[in-house]
CSV table of C-alpha atoms and ligand atoms in Angstrom, one decimal:
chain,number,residue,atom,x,y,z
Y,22,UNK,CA,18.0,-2.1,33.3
Y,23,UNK,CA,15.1,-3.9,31.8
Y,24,UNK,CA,15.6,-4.4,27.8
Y,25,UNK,CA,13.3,-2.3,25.8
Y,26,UNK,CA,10.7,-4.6,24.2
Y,27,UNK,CA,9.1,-2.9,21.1
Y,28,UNK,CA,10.5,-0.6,18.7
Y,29,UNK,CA,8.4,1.1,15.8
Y,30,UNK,CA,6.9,-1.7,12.9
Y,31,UNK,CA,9.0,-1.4,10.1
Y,32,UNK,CA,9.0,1.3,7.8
Y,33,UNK,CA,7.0,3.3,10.3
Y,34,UNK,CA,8.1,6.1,12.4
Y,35,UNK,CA,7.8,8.5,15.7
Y,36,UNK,CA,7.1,12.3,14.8
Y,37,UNK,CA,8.5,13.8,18.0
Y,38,UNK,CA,7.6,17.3,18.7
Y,39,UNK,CA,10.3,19.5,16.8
Y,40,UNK,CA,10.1,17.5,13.5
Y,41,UNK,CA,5.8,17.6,14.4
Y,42,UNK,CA,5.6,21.0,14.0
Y,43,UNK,CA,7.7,21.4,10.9
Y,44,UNK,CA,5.3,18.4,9.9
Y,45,UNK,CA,2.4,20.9,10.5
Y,46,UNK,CA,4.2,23.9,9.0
Y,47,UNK,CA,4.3,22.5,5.7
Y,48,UNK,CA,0.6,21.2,5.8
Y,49,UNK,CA,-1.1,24.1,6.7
Y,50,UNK,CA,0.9,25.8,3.7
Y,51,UNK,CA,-1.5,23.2,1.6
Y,52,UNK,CA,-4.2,23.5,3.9
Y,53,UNK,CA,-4.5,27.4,3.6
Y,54,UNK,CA,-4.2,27.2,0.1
Y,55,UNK,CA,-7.0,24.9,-0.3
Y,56,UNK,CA,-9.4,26.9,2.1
Y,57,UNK,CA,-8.9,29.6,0.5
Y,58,UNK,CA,-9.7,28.1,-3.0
Y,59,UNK,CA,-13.1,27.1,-1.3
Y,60,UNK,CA,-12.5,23.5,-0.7
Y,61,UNK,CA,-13.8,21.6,2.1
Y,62,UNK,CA,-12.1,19.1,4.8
Y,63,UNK,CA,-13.2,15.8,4.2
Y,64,UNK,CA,-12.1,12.8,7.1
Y,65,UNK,CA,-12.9,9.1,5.8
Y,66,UNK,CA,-11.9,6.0,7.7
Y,67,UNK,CA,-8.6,4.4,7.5
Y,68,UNK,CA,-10.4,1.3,6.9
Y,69,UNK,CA,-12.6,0.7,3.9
Y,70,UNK,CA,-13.5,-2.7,1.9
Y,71,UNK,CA,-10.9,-4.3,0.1
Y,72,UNK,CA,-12.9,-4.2,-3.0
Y,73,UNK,CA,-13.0,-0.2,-2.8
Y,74,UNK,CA,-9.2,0.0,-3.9
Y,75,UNK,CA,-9.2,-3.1,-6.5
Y,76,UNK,CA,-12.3,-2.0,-8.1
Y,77,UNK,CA,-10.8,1.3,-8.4
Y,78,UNK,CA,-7.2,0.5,-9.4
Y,79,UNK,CA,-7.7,-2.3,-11.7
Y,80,UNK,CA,-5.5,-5.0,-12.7
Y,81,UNK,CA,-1.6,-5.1,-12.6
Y,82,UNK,CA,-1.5,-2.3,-10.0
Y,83,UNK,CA,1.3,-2.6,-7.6
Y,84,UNK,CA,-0.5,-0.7,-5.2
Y,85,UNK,CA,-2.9,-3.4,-4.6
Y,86,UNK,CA,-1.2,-6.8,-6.0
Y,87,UNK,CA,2.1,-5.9,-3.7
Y,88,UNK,CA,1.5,-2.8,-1.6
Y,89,UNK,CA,-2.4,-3.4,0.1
Y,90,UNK,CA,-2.3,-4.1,3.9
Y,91,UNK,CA,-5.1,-6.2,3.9
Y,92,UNK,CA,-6.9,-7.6,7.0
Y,93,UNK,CA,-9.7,-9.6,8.0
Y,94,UNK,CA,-11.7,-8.9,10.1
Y,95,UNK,CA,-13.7,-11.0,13.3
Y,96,UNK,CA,-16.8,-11.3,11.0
Y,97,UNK,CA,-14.4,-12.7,8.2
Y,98,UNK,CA,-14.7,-9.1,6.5
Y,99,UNK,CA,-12.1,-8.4,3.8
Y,100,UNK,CA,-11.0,-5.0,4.5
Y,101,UNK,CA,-7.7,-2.6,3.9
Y,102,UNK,CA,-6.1,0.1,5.2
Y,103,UNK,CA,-6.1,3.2,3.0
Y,104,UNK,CA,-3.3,3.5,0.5
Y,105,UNK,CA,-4.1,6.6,-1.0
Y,106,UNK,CA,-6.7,9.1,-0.5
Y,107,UNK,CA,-8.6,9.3,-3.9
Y,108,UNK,CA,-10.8,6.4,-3.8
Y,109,UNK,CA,-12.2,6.6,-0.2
Y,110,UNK,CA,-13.2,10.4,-1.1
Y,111,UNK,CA,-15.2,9.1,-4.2
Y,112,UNK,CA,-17.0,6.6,-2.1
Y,113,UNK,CA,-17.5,9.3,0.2
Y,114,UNK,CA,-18.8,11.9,-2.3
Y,115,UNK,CA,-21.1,8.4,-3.6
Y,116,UNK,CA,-22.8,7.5,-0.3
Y,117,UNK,CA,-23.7,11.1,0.8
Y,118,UNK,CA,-25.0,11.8,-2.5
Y,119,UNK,CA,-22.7,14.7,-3.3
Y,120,UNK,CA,-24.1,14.2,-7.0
Y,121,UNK,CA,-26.8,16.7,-5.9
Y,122,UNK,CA,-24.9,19.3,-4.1
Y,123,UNK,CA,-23.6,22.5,-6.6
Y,124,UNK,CA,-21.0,21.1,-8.8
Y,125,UNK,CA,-18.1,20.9,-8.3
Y,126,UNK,CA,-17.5,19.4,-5.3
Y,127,UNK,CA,-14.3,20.7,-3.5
Y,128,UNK,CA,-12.7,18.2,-1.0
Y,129,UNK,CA,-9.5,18.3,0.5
Y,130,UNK,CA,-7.6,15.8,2.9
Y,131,UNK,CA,-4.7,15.4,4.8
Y,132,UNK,CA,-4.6,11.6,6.4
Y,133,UNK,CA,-2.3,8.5,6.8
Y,134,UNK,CA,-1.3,5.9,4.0
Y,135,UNK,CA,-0.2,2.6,4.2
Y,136,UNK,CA,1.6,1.0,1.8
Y,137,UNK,CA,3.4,-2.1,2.2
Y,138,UNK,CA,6.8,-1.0,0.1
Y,139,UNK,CA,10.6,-1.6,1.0
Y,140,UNK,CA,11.4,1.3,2.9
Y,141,UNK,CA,14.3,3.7,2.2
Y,142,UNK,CA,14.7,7.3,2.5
Y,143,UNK,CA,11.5,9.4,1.7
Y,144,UNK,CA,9.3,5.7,1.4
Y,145,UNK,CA,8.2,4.4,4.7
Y,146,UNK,CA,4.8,2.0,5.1
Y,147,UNK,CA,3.0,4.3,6.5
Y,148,UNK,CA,2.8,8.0,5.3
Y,149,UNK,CA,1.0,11.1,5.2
Y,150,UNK,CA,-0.2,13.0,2.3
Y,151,UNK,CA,-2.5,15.8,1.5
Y,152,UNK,CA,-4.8,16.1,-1.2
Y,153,UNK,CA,-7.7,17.8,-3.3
Y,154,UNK,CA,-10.2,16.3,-4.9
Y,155,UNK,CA,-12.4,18.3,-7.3
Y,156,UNK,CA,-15.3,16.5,-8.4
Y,157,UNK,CA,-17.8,17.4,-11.0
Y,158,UNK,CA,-16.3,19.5,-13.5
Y,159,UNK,CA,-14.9,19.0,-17.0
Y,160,UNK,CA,-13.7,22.0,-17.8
Y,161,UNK,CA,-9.4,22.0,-18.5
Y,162,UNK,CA,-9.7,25.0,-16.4
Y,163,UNK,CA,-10.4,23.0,-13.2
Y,164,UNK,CA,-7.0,21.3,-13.9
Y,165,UNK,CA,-5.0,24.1,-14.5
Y,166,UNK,CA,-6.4,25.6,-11.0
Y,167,UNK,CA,-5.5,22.0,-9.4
Y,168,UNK,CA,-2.0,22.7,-10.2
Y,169,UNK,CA,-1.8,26.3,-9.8
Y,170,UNK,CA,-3.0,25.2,-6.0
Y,171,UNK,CA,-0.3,23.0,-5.6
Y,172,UNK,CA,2.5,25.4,-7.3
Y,173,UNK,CA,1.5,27.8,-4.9
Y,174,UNK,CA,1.7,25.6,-1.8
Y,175,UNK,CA,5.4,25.2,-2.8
Y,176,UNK,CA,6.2,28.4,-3.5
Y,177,UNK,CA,5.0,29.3,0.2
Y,178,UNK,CA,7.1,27.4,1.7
Y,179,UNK,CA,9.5,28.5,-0.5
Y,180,UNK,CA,10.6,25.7,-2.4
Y,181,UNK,CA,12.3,27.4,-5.4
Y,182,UNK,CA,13.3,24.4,-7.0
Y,183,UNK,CA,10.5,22.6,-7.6
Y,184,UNK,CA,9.4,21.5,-11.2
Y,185,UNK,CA,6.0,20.3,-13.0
Y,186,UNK,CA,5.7,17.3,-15.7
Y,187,UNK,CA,2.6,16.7,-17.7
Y,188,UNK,CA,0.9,14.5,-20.1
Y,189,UNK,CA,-2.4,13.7,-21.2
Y,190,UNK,CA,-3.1,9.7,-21.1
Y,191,UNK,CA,-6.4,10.0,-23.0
Y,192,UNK,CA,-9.7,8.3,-22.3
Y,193,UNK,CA,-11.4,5.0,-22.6
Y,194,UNK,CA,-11.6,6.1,-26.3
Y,195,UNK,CA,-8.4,6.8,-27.4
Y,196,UNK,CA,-5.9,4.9,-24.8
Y,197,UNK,CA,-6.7,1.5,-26.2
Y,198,UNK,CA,-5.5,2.3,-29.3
Y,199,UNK,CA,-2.2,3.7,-27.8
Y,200,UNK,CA,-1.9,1.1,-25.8
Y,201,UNK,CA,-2.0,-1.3,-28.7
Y,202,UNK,CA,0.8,0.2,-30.3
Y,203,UNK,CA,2.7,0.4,-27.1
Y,204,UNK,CA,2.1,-3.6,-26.5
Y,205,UNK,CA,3.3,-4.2,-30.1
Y,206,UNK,CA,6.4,-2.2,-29.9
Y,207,UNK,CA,7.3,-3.2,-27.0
Y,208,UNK,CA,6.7,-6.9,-27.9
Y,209,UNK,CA,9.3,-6.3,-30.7
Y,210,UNK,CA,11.9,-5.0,-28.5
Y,211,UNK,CA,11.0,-7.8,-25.9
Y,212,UNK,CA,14.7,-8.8,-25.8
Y,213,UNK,CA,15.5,-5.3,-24.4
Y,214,UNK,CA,13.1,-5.3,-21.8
Y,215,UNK,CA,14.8,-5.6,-18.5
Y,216,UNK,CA,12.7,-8.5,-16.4
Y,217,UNK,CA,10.5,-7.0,-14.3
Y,218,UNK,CA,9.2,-4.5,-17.2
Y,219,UNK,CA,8.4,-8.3,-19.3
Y,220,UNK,CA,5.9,-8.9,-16.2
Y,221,UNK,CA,4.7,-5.4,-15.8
Y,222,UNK,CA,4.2,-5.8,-19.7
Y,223,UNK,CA,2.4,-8.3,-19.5
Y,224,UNK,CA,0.2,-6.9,-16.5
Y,225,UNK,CA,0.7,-3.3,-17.2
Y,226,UNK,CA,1.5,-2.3,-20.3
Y,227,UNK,CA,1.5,1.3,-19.7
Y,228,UNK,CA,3.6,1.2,-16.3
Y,229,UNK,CA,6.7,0.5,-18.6
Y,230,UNK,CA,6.6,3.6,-19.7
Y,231,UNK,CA,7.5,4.9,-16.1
Y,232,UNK,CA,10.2,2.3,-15.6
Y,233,UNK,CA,13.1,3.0,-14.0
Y,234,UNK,CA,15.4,0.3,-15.9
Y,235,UNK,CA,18.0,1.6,-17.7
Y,236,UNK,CA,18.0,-1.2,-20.6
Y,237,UNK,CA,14.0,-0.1,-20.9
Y,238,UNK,CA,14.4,3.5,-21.0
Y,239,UNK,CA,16.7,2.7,-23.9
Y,240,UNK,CA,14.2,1.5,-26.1
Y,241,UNK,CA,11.4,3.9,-24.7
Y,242,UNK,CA,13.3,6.9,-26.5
Y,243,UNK,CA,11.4,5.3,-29.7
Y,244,UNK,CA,8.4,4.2,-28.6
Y,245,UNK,CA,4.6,5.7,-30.2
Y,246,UNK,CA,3.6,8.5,-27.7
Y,247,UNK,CA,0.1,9.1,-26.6
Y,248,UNK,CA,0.1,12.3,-27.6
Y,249,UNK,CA,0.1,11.2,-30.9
Y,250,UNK,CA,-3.0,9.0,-30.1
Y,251,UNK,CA,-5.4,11.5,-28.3
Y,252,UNK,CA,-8.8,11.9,-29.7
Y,253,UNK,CA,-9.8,15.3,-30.9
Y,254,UNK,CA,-11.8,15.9,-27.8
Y,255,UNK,CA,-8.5,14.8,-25.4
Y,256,UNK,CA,-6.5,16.9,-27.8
Y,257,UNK,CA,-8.5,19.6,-27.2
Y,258,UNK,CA,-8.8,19.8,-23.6
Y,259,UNK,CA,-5.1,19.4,-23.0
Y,260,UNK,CA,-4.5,22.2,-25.4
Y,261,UNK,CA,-6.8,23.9,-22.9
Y,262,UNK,CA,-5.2,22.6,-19.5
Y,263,UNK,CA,-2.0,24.0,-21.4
Y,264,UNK,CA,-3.3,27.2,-22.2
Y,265,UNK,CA,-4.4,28.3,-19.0
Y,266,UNK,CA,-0.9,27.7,-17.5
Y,267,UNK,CA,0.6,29.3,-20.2
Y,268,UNK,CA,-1.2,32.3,-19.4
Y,269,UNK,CA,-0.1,32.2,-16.0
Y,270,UNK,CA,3.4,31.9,-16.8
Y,271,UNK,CA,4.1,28.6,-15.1
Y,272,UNK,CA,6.9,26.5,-16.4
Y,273,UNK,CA,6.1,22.8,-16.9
Y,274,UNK,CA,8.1,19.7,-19.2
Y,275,UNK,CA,5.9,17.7,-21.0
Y,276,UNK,CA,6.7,14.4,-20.4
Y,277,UNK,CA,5.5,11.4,-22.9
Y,278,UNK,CA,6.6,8.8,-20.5
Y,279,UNK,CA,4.7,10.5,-17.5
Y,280,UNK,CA,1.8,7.7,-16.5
Y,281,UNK,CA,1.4,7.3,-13.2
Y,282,UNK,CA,0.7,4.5,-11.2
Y,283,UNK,CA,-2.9,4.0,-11.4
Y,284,UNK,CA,-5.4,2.8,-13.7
Y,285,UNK,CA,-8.1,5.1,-13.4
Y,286,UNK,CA,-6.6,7.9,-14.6
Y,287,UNK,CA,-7.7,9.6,-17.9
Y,288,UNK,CA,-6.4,12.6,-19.8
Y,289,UNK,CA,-4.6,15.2,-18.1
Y,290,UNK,CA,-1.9,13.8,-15.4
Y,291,UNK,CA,1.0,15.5,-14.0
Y,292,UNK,CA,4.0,15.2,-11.4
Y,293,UNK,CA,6.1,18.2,-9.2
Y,294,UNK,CA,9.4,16.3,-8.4
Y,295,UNK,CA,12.0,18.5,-5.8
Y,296,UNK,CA,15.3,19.2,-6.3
Y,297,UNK,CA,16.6,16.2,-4.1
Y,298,UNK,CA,18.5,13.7,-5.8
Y,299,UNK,CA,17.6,10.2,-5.9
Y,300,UNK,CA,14.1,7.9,-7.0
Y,301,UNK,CA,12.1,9.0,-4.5
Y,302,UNK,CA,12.2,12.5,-5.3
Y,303,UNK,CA,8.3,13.2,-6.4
Y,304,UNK,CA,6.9,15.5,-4.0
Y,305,UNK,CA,3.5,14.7,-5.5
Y,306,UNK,CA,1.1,14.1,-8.2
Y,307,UNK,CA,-2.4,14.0,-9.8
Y,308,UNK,CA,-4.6,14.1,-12.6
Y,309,UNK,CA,-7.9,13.5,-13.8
Y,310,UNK,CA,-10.2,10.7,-12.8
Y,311,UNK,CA,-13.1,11.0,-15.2
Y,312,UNK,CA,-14.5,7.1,-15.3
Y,313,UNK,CA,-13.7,6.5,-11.6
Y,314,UNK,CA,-17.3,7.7,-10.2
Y,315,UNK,CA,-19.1,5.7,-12.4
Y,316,UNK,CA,-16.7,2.5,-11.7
Y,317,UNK,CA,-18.0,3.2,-8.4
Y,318,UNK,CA,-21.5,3.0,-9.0
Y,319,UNK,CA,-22.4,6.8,-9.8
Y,320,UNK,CA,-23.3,8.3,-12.6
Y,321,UNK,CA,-20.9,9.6,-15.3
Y,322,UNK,CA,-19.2,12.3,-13.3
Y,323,UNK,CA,-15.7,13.9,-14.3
Y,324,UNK,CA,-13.1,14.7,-11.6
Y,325,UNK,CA,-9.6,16.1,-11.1
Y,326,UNK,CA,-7.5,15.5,-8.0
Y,327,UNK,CA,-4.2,16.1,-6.5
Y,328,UNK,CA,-1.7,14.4,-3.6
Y,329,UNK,CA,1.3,15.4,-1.9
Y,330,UNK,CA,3.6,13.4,0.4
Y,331,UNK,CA,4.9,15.5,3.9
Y,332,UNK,CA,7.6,13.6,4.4
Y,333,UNK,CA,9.4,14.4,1.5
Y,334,UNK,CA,8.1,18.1,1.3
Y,335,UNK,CA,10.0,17.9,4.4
Y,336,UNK,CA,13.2,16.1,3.1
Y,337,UNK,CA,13.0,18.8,0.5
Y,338,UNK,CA,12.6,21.7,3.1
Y,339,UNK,CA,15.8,19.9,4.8
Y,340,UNK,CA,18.0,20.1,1.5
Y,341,UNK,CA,16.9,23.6,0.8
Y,342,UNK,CA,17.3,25.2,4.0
Y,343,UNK,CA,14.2,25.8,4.8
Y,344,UNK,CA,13.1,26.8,8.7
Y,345,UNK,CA,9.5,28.2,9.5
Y,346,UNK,CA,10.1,31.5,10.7
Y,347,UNK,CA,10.4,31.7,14.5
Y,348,UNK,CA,7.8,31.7,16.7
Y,349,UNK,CA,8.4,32.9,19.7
Y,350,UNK,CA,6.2,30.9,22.1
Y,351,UNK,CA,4.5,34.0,24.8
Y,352,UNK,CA,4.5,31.5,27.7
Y,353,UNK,CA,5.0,32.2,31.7
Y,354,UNK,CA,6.8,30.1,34.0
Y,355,UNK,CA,5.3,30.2,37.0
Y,356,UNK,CA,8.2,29.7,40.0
Y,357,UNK,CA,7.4,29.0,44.0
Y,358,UNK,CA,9.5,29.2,46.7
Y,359,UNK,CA,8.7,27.6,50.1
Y,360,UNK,CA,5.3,26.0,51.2
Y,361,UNK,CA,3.0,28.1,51.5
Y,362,UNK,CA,4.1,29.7,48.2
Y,363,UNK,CA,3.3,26.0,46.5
Y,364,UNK,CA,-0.3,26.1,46.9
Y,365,UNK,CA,-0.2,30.0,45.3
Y,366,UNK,CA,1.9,28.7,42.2
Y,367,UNK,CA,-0.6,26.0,41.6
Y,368,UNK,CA,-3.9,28.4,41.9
Y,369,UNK,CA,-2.1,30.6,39.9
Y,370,UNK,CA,-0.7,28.1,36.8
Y,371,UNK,CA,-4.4,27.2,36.7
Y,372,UNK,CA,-6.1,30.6,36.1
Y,373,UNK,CA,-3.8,31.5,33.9
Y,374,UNK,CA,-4.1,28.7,31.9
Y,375,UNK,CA,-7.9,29.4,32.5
Y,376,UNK,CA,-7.2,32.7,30.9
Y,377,UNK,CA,-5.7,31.7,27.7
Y,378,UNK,CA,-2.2,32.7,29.2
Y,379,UNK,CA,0.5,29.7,28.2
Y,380,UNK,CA,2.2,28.9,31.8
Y,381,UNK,CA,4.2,25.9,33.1
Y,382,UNK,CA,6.4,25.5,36.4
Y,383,UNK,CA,7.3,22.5,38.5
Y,384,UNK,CA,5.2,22.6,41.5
Y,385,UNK,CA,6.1,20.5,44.4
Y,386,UNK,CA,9.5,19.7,43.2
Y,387,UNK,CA,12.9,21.7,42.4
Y,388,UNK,CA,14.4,24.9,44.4
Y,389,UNK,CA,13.6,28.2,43.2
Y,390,UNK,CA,17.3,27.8,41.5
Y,391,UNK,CA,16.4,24.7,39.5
Y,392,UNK,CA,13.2,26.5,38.4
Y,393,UNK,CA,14.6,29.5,37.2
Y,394,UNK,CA,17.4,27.4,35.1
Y,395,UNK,CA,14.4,25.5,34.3
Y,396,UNK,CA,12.7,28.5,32.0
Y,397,UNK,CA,16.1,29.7,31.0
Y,398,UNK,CA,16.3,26.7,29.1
Y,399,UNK,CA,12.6,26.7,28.0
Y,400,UNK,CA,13.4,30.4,26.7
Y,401,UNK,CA,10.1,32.0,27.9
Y,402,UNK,CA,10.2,35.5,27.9
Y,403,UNK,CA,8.8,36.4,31.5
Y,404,UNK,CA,9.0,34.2,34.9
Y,405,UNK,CA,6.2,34.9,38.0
Y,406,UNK,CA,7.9,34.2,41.2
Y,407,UNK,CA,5.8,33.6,43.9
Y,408,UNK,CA,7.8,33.5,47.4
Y,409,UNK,CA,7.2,33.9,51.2
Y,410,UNK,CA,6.6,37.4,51.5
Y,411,UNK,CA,5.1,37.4,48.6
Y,412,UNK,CA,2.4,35.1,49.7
Y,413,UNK,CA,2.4,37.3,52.8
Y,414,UNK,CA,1.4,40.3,51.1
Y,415,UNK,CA,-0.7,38.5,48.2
Y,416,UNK,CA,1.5,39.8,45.4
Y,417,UNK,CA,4.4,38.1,42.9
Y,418,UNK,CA,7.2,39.3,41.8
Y,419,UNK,CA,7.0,39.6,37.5
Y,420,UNK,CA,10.7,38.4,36.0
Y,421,UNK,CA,12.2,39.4,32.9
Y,422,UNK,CA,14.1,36.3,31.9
Y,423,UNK,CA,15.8,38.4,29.1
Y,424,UNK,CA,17.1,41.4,31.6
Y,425,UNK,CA,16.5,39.8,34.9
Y,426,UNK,CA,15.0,42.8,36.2
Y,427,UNK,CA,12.2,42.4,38.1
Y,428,UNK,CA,8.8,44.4,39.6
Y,429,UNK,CA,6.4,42.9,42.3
Y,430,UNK,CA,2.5,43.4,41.3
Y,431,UNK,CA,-0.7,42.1,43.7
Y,432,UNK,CA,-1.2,38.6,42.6
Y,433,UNK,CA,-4.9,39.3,41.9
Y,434,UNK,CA,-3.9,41.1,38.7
Y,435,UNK,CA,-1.0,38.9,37.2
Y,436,UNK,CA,-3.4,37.0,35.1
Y,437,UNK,CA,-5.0,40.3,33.5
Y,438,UNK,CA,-1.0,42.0,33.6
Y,439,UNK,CA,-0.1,39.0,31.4
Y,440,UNK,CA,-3.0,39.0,29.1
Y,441,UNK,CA,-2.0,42.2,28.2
Y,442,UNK,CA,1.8,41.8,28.1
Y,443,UNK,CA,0.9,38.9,25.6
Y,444,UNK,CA,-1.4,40.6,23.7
Y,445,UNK,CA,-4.6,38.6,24.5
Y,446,UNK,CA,-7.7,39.9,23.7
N,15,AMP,P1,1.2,8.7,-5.5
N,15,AMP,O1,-0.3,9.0,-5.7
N,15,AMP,O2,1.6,7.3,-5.4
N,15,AMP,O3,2.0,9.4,-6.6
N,15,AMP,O4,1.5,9.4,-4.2
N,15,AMP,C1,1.5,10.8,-4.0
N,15,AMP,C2,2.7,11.3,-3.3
N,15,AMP,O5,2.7,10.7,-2.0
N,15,AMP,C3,4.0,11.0,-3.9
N,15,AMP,O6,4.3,12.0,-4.8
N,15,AMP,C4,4.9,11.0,-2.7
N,15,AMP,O7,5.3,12.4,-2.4
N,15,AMP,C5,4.1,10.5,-1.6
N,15,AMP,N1,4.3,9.1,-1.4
N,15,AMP,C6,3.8,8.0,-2.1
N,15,AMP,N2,4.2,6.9,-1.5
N,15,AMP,C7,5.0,7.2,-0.5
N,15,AMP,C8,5.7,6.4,0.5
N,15,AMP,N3,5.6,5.0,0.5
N,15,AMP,N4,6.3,7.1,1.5
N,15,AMP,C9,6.4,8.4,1.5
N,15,AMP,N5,5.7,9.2,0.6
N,15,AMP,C10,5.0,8.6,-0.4
């Protein structure tokens, strides 16, 4: 036996067709959400300049200091594969001079990341996330509806547990000031600092905030908060955001600490983290992007966005329990016995397929016994059977896989008989 030669790159993984469709279960529960909240699907490449994602990120971001797969190309061109979804959009919405269509602009995604992060449980190097990206509107009720969207995909598929953190971060007005009295506090309690929070200090202030070390989250109980910091209009949109999920009834912990990871976020941002234990346990995040269009090139335009990660919607589905309902596939298996009967299976996988009808059967291969075990074990609901004197007389004998019983109709009309069976219109 020859040795197998390639497995799957590190941190990357096969999606074989049972764990597939789960995959797609859970992303058409944020797909229909969206659709019917009037966004849009938007596709952009999986390569984009390098620049796009450190002009957008800014400094001290691990996403693009550690995490960028980078790659040049054979014209020497600097590019990267996509990391996350929200900068590629804003170019997008840029170069086709959204700016002019009715505001807001409503995009939504669902596309491939790469990151280049050790992998463990619910992290791999390449994932999948899907996303909304509102762009061109202010208003604190724009964010509310953001997360309302995203609440709701959860609660569809039924993922009780699921909980909402918040903060506002401010704006180019207020954070520097914030951020001030962060660095200063932080400098004083320096010795405290576990190491890589001194570098990310030093890079990053505001990343400590989200640190995981133990010694830092000590001295983080203590430290100035930004809401303390927010400029009046800041103040006064969260209030709003804050508002408007209060009227809705929906639960949420402010959280001081709450950052995220990149720099172009401004006032409102926010996290839904599942019930699973362990660090990698946010199911996603957003917030609002107000500076990045113009960082980009474009005029002044305010924007609010969301992204969730499938792979550990599914982890969480897994933990809770959850299974899409059953779908009970209407397929045919189409059996022949004998030669001549061959030639009538094959004619008649074809039109049915022609005719929307879901058929499969091994042709030229297999006794009628093997075939019939075959669709037992495929658990379709009806068999054709197409043998000798059937072909004789131009008829096939319909099956009942659940009750065996069995009626012979003229082969002409199996195709329409099944349509009908099925339900096809
Ligand atoms: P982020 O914008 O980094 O918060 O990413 C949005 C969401 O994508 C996160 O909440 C995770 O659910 C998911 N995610 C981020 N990075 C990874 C990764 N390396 N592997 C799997 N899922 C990820």
């Amino acid at each position: 036996v020859a040795k197998q030669q390639f497995q799957t790159v590190r941190g990357m993984y096969d999606l074989l067709p049972d764990r597939r469709s789960l995959f797609d279960y859970a992303a058409a529960a944020f797909i229909n959400v969206a659709v019917d909240a009037g966004y849009g699907r938007i596709e952009t490449p999986v390569l984009e300049d390098e620049g796009l994602y450190s002009r957008s990120q800014g400094q001290g971001v691990d996403l693009v200091d550690k995490e960028l797969y980078r790659l040049i190309d054979l014209s020497d061109k600097t590019l990267a594969l996509r990391p996350e979804g929200t900068a590629g959009v804003v170019r997008a919405y840029l170069e086709h001079g959204m700016g002019s269509l009715p505001q807001p602009v409503k995009l939504y995604y669902q596309e491939a990341m790469f990151r280049y992060d050790r992998p463990q449980e619910g992290r791999y190097r390449q994932h999948q996330q899907f996303g909304v990206e509102v762009i061109g509107d202010a208003s604190p009720s724009v964010d509310a509806q953001v997360i309302m969207l995203a609440g709701r995909a959860f609660k569809r598929l039924r993922l009780q547990g699921v909980t909402l953190q918040i903060n506002s971060i401010g704006d180019a007005l207020c954070r520097p000031k914030f951020r001030k009295a962060l660095i200063d506090y932080l400098n004083e309690n320096v010795k405290q600092l576990a190491e890589i929070d001194r570098e990310r200090l030093s890079k990053n202030p505001l990343r400590v905030l989200d640190s995981k070390e133990a010694s830092t989250q000590v001295i983080l109980g203590d430290a100035p908060q930004m809401l303390n910091f927010l400029c009046e209009k800041c103040q006064q949109h969260f209030a709003g955001v804050l508002e408007y999920l209060d009227d809705l009834g929906v639960s949420y912990d402010l959280n001081p600490l709450l950052v995220r990871g990149l720099d172009y976020y401004t006032r409102t941002v926010f996290e839904f983290y599942g019930e699973r234990e362990g660090s990698q346990s946010s199911l996603g995040g957003g917030g609002r992007y107000d500076g990045l269009v113009e960082t980009l090139g474009g005029v002044p335009t305010p924007a609010v966005g969301f992204a969730a990660g499938i792979e550990r919607i599914l982890l969480e589905m897994d933990a809770a329990g959850v299974v899409p309902p059953e779908q009970q596939i209407k397929r045919v298996y189409v059996a022949s016995l004998g030669e001549p009967a061959r030639l009538a299976a094959f004619r008649l996988i074809e039109s049915l397929l022609d005719g929307n009808v879901s058929a499969v059967g091994a042709v030229d291969r297999d006794g009628i016994g093997a075939q019939l075990a075959r669709a037992e074990k495929l658990g379709v609901p009806l068999a054709v059977i197409i043998g000798q004197k059937e072909v004789r007389e131009e008829t096939a004998l319909l099956r009942d896989m659940a009750t065996g019983a069995q009626e012979t109709i003229p082969l002409k009309d199996v195709v329409a008989e099944l349509r009908m069976r099925f339900g096809i219109s």
